[in-house]
Coordinates of C-alpha atoms in Angstrom, one line a residue:
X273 CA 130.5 77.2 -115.4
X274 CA 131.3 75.3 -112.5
X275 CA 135.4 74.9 -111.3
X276 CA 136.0 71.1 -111.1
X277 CA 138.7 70.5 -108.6
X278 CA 138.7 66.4 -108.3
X279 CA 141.7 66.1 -110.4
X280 CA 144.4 68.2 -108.5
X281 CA 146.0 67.2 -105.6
X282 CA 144.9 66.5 -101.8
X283 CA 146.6 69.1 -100.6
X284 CA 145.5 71.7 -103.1
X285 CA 141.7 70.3 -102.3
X286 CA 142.3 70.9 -98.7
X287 CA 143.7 74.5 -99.2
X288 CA 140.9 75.1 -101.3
X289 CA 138.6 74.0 -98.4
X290 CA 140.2 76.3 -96.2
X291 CA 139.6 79.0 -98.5
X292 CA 136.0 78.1 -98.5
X293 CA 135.6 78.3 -94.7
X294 CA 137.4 82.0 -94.5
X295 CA 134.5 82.8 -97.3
X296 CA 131.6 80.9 -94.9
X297 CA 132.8 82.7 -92.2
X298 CA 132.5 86.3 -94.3
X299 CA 128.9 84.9 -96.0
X300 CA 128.1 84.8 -91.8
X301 CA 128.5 88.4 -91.5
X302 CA 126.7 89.5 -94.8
X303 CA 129.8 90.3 -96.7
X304 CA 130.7 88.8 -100.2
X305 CA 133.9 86.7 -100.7
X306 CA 135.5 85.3 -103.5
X307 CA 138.9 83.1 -104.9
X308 CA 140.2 85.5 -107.0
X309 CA 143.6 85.6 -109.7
X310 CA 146.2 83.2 -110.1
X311 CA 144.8 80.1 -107.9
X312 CA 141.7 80.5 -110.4
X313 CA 144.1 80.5 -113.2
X314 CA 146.6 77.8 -112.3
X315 CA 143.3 75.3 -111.1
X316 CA 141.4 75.9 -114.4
X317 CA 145.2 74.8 -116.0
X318 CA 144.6 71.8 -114.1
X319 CA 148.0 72.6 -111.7
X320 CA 148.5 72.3 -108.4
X321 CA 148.6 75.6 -105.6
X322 CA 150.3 76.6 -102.8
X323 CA 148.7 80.0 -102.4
X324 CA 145.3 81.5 -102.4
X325 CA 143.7 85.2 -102.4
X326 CA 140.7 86.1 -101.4
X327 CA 138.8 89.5 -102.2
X328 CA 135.9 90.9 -100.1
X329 CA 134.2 93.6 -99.9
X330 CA 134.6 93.2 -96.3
X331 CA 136.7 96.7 -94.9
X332 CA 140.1 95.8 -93.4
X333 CA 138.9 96.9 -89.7
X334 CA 135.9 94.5 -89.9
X335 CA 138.2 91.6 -91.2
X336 CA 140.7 92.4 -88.0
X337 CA 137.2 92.3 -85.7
X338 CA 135.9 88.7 -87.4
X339 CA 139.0 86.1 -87.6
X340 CA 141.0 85.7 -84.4
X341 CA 144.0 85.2 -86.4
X342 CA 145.0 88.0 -88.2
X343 CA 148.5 90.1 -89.6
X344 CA 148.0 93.6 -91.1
X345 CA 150.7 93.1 -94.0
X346 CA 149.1 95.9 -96.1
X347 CA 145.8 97.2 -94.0
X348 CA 146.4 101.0 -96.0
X349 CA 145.7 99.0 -99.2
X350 CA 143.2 96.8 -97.9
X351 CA 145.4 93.9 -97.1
X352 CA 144.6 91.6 -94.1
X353 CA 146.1 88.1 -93.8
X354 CA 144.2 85.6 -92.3
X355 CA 145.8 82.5 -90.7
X356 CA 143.3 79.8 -90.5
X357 CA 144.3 76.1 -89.5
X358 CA 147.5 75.7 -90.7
X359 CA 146.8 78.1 -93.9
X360 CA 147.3 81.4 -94.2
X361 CA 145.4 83.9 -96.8
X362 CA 145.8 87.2 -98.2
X363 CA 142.0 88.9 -98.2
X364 CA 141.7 92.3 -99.9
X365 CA 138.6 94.4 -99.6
X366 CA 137.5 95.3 -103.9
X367 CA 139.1 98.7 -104.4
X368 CA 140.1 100.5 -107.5
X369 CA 143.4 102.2 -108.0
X370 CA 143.7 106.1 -107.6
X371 CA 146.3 107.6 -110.3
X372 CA 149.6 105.9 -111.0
X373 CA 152.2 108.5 -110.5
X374 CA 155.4 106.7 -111.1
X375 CA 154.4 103.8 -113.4
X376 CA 154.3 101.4 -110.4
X377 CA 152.3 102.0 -107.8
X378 CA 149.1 104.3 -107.1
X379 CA 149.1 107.5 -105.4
X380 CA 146.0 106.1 -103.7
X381 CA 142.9 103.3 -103.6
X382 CA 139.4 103.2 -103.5
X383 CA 137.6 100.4 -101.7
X384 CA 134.3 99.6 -103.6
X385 CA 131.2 97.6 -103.1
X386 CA 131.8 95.6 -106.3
X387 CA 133.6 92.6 -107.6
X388 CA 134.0 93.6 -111.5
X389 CA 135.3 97.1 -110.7
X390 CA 138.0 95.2 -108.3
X391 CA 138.7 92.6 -111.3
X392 CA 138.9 95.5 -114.2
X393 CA 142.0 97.0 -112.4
X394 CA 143.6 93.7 -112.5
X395 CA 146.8 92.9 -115.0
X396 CA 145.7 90.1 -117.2
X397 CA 142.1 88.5 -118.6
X398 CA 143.4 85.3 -117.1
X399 CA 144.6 86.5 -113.7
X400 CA 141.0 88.4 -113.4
X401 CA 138.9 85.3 -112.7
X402 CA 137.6 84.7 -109.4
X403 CA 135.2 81.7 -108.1
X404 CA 132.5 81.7 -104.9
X405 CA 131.9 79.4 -102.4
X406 CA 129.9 77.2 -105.2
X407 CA 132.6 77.2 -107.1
X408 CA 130.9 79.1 -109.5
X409 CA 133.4 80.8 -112.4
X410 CA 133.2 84.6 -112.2
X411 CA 134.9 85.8 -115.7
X412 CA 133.9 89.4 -116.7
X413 CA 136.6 89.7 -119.2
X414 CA 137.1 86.5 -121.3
X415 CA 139.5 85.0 -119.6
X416 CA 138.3 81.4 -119.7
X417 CA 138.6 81.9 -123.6
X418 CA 142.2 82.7 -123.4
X419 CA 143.2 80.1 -121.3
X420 CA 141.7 78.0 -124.0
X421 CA 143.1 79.6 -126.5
X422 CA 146.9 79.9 -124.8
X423 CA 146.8 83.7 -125.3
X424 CA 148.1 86.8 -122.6
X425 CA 145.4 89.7 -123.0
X426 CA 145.4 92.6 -120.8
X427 CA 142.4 93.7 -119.0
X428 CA 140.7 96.6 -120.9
X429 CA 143.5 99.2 -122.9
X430 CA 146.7 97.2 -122.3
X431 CA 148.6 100.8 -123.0
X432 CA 146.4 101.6 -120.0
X433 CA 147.3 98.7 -117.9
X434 CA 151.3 99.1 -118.7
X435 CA 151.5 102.9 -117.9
X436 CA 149.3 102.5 -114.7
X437 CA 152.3 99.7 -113.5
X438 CA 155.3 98.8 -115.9
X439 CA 156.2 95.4 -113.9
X440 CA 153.0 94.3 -115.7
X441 CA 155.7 94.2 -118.7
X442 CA 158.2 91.6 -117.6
X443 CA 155.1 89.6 -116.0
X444 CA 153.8 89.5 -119.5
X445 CA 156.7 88.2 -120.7
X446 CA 157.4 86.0 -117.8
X447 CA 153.8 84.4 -118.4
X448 CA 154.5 83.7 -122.1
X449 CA 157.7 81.8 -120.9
X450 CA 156.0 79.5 -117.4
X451 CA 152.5 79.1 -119.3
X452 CA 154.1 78.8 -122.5
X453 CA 151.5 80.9 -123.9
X454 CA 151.2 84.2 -126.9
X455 CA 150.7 87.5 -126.3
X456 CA 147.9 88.9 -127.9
X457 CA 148.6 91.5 -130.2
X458 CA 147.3 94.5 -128.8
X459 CA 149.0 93.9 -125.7
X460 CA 152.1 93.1 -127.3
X461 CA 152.1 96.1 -129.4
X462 CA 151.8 97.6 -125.9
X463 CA 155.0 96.2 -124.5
X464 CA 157.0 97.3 -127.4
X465 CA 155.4 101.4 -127.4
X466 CA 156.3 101.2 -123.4
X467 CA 159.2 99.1 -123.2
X468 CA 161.1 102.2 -122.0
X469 CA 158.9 102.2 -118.6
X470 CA 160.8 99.2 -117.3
X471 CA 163.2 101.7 -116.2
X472 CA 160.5 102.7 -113.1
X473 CA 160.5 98.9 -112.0
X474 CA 163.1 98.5 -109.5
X475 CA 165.7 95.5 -110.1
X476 CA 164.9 93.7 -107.9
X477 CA 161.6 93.1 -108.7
X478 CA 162.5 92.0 -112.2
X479 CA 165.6 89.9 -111.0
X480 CA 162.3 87.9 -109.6
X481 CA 160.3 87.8 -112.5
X482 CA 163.0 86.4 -114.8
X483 CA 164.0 83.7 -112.2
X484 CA 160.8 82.6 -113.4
X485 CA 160.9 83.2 -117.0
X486 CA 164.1 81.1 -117.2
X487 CA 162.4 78.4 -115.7
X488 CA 159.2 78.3 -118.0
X489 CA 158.3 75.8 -120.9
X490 CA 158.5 78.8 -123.4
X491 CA 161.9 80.7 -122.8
X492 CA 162.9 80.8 -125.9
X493 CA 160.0 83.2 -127.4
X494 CA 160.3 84.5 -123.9
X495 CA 164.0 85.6 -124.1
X496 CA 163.4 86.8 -127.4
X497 CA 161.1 89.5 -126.8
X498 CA 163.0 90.4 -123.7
X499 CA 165.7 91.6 -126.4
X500 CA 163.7 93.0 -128.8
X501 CA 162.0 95.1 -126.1
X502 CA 163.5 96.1 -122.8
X503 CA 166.4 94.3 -122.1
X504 CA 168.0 97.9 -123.0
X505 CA 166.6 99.7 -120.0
X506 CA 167.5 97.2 -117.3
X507 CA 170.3 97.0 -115.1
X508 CA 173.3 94.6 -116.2
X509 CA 171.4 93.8 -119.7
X510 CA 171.8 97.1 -120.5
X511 CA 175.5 97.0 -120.5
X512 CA 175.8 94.1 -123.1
X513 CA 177.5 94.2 -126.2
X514 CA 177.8 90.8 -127.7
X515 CA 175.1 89.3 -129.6
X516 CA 172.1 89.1 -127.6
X517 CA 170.8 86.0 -129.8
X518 CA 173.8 84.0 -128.3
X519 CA 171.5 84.2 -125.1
X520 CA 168.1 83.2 -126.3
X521 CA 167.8 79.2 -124.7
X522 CA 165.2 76.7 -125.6
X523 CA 165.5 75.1 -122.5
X524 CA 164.7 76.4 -118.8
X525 CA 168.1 77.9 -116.8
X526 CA 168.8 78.4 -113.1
X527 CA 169.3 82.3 -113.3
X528 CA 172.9 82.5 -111.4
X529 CA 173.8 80.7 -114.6
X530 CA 172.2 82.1 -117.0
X531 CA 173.8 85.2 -116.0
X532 CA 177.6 83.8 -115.7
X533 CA 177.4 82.4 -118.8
X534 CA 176.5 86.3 -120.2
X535 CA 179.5 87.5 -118.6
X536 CA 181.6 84.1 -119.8
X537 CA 180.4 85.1 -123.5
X538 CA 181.0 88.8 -123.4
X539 CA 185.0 88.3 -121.8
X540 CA 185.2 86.7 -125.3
X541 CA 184.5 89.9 -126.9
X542 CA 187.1 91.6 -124.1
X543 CA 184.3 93.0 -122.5
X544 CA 184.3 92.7 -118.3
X545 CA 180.6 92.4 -116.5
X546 CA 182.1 91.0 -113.4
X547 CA 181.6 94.4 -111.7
X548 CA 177.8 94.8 -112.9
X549 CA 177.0 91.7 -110.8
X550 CA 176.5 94.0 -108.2
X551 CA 173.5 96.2 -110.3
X552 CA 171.5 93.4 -109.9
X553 CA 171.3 93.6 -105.8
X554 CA 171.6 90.0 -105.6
X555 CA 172.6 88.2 -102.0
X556 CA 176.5 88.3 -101.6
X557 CA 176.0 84.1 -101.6
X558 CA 174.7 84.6 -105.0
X559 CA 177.5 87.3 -106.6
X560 CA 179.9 84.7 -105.4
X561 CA 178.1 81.5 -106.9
X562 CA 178.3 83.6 -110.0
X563 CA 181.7 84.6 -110.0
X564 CA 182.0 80.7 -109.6
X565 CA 180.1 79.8 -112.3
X566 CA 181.9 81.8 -114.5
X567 CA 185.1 80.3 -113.9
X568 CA 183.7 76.8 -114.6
X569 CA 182.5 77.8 -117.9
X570 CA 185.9 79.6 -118.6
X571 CA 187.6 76.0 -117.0
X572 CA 185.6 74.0 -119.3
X573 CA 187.0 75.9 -122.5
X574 CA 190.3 76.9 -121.4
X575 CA 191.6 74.8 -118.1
X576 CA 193.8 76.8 -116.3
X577 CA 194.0 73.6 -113.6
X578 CA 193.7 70.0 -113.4
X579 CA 190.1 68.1 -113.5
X580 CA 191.5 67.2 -109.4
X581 CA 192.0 70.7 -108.7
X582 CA 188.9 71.4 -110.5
X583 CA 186.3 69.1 -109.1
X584 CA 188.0 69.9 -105.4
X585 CA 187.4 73.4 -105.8
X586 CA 183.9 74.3 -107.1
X587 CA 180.8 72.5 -106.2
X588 CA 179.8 69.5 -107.6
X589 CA 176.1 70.2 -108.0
X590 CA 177.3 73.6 -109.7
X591 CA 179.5 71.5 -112.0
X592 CA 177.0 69.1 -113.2
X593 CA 174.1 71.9 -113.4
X594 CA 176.3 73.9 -115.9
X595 CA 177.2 70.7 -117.6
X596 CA 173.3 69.6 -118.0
X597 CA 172.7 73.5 -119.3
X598 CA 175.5 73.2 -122.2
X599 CA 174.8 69.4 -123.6
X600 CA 170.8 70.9 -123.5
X601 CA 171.5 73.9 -125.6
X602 CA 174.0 72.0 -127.6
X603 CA 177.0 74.6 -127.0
X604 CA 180.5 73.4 -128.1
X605 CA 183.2 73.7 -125.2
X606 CA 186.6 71.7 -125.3
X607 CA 186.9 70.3 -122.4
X608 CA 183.4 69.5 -121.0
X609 CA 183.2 66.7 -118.4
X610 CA 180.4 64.3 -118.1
X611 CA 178.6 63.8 -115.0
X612 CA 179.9 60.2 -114.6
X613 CA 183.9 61.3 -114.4
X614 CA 182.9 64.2 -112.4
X615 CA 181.0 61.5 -109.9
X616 CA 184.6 59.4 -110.2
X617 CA 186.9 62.6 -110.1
X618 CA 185.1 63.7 -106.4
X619 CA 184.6 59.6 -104.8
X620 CA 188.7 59.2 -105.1
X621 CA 189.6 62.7 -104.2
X622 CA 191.9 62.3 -100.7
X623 CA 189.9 65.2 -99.1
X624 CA 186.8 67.3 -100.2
X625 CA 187.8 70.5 -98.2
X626 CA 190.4 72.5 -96.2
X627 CA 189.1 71.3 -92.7
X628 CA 189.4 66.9 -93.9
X629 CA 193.6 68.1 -94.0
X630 CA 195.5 66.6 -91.1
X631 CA 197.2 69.8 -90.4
X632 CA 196.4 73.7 -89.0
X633 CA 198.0 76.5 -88.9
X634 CA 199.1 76.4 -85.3
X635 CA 201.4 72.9 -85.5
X636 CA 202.8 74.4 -88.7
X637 CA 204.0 77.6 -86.4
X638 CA 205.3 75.2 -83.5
X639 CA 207.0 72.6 -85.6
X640 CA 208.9 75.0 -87.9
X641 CA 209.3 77.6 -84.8
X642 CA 208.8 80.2 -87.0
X643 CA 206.7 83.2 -86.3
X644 CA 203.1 83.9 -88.5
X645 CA 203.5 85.3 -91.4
X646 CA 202.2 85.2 -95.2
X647 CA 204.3 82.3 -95.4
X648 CA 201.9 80.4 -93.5
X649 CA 199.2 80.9 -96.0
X650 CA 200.9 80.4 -99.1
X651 CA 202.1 77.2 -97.6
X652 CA 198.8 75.4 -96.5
X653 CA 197.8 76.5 -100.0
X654 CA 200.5 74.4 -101.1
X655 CA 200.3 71.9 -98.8
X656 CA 196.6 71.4 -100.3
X657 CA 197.1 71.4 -103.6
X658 CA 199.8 68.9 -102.9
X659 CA 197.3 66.1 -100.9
X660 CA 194.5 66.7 -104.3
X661 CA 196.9 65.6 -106.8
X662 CA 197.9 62.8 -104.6
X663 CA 201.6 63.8 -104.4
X664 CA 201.3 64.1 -100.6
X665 CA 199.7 61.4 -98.2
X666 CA 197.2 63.3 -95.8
X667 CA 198.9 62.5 -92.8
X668 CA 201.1 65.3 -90.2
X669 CA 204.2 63.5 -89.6
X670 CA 204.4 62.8 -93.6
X671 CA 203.0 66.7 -94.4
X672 CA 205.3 68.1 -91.0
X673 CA 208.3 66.8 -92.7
X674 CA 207.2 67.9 -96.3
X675 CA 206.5 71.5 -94.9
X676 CA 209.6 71.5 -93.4
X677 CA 212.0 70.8 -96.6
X678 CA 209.8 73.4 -98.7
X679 CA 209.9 76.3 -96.7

């Protein structure tokens, strides 16, 4: 069977061309060449890519002696990446994997002169398909078939495949939410026998497969085996004690909010995951959003401050993102605000930060003559709050003479 690439986009058919002349240009030199994994899958799905391997049975040296453009991002594994035009390409010489000694990565690899043994070591039936230059399908373990039939198999003995690497676990379940796909029996019996393994797989690696699954078209079968299976060996999941069902969406979630709304849930049940934020190694930009994020869910149950002081404080893309996520899941909160009075909360607000008030620090010190202090502080906080509720026109003389019968 032939790949038919017509239907996708210009830019996918140029990449692809690109790819095509890196495999010319290893045809030249006698060597083999091939499209290989999840471009093959995602073009037979008829999608778009932005991305495309290449395996060889070209040696790393000899790939680092024919293309003038090259990085050595992983030569000890047979790695080479190959910038051509304004593409670049990962091209990895067919090797087999030595033993897996701490169910992630192995001890060593084998180059070999052949494309099935390279393919049989892969994950997944669907991510082991690989095209030539003819665009000729290469499918040595039914993968075609389970693309038809929606279905995640695992390459030979999916035991096997799972103690060899146990990230292969989440990316199962992470490609039954994005392709919206089943997982074949024997591989999900699999999954549930090894779930413990996730342990091996560090967190960060998982934090980026479930950005993913949150965003797929099947996260609700998705999220539900992530709690029937491993959820109890990962960091921050494992410290849950609420109902886990109460987190199983039917529609796609940014994961910054997917995880505030955990923690909202489980302070309802008196139960603090603010400080496991950090188990999850995220950016300190992302811990905060969070922390954000779980006040506006808290806000919009319980307001502990006006809609002003509200809309001023937090984001108003945060705001309307969390608003979108509880009118699609159909959750009941008391005080949720449409997107339309958030709009016509922010357009009248007299300022939209700290920096738009027509004061500082310094006049305050020179017009009261009073020394700095904590005083200071506490009173531009005051002094804010005051110009959002619209009690105080944003101008000095008016705020100078304010500040100077409230301190």
């Amino acid at each position: 069977m032939k790949l038919e690439i017509s239907q996708l986009s210009k830019e996918t058919q140029a990449l692809i061309k690109d790819a095509n002349q890196v495999i010319g240009e290893l045809y030249k030199h006698g060597y083999e060449a091939y499209i290989v994994g999840g471009a093959v899958r995602n073009i037979l799905l008829k999608e778009d890519i932005n991305d495309i391997d290449i395996t060889t049975n070209c040696l790393p040296e000899d790939l680092l002696s024919i293309f003038a453009r090259t990085v050595p991002i992983g030569i000890e594994h047979g790695t080479v990446l190959v910038l051509w035009g304004n593409n670049q390409f990962e091209v990895t010489t067919f090797r087999t994997d030595g033993e897996y000694i701490d169910h992630r990565r192995p001890e060593q690899v084998q180059f070999v002169s052949d494309l099935k043994s390279d393919l049989e070591r892969r994950d997944f039936t669907i991510n082991a398909l690989a095209i030539n230059d003819s665009f000729d399908i290469i499918d040595y373990f039914d993968g075609q078939n389970d693309l038809i039939n929606k279905q995640i198999r695992a390459v030979g003995i999916a035991e096997h495949r799972f103690q060899e690497d146990a990230l292969r676990i989440i990316r199962a379940i992470r490609f039954q939410s994005v392709l919206d796909f089943e997982i074949e029996e024997h591989t999900l019996q699999a999954i549930h026998k090894l779930a413990t393994t996730i342990k091996y797989v560090s967190i960060e690696r998982i934090v980026v497969e479930m950005k993913k699954l949150l965003q797929g078209k099947g996260i609700e079968k998705a999220l539900k085996l992530f709690y029937q299976t491993i959820y109890a060996y990962v960091p921050f999941f494992k410290s849950l004690k609420g109902d886990t069902e109460a987190y199983q969406f039917h529609s796609s979630i940014e994961f910054n909010i997917y995880i505030a709304y955990i923690i909202y849930c489980e302070q309802k049940f008196g139960h603090d995951l603010i400080s496991q934020i950090s188990t999850l190694k995220l950016s300190n930009q992302d811990k905060k959003n969070i922390k954000d994020l779980v006040t506006i869910f808290d806000h919009l149950n319980n307001p502990k401050m006006t809609k002003k002081a509200f809309v001023y404080r937090f984001d108003l893309t945060m705001i309307q993102t969390v608003n979108e996520f509880i009118q699609a899941e159909g959750l009941f909160f008391d005080n949720l605000m449409d997107s339309q009075e958030t709009k016509h909360i922010y357009r009248q607000l007299p300022i939209h930060s700290r920096d738009d008030i027509n004061i500082n620090g310094n006049i305050l010190i020179n017009y009261l003559q009073k020394k700095p202090g904590p005083w200071l502080k506490t009173l531009i906080n005051t002094i804010e709050i005051e110009v959002i509720e619209g009690r105080l026109d944003n101008q000095q003389e008016t705020i100078l003479e304010w500040a100077k019968q409230h301190v």
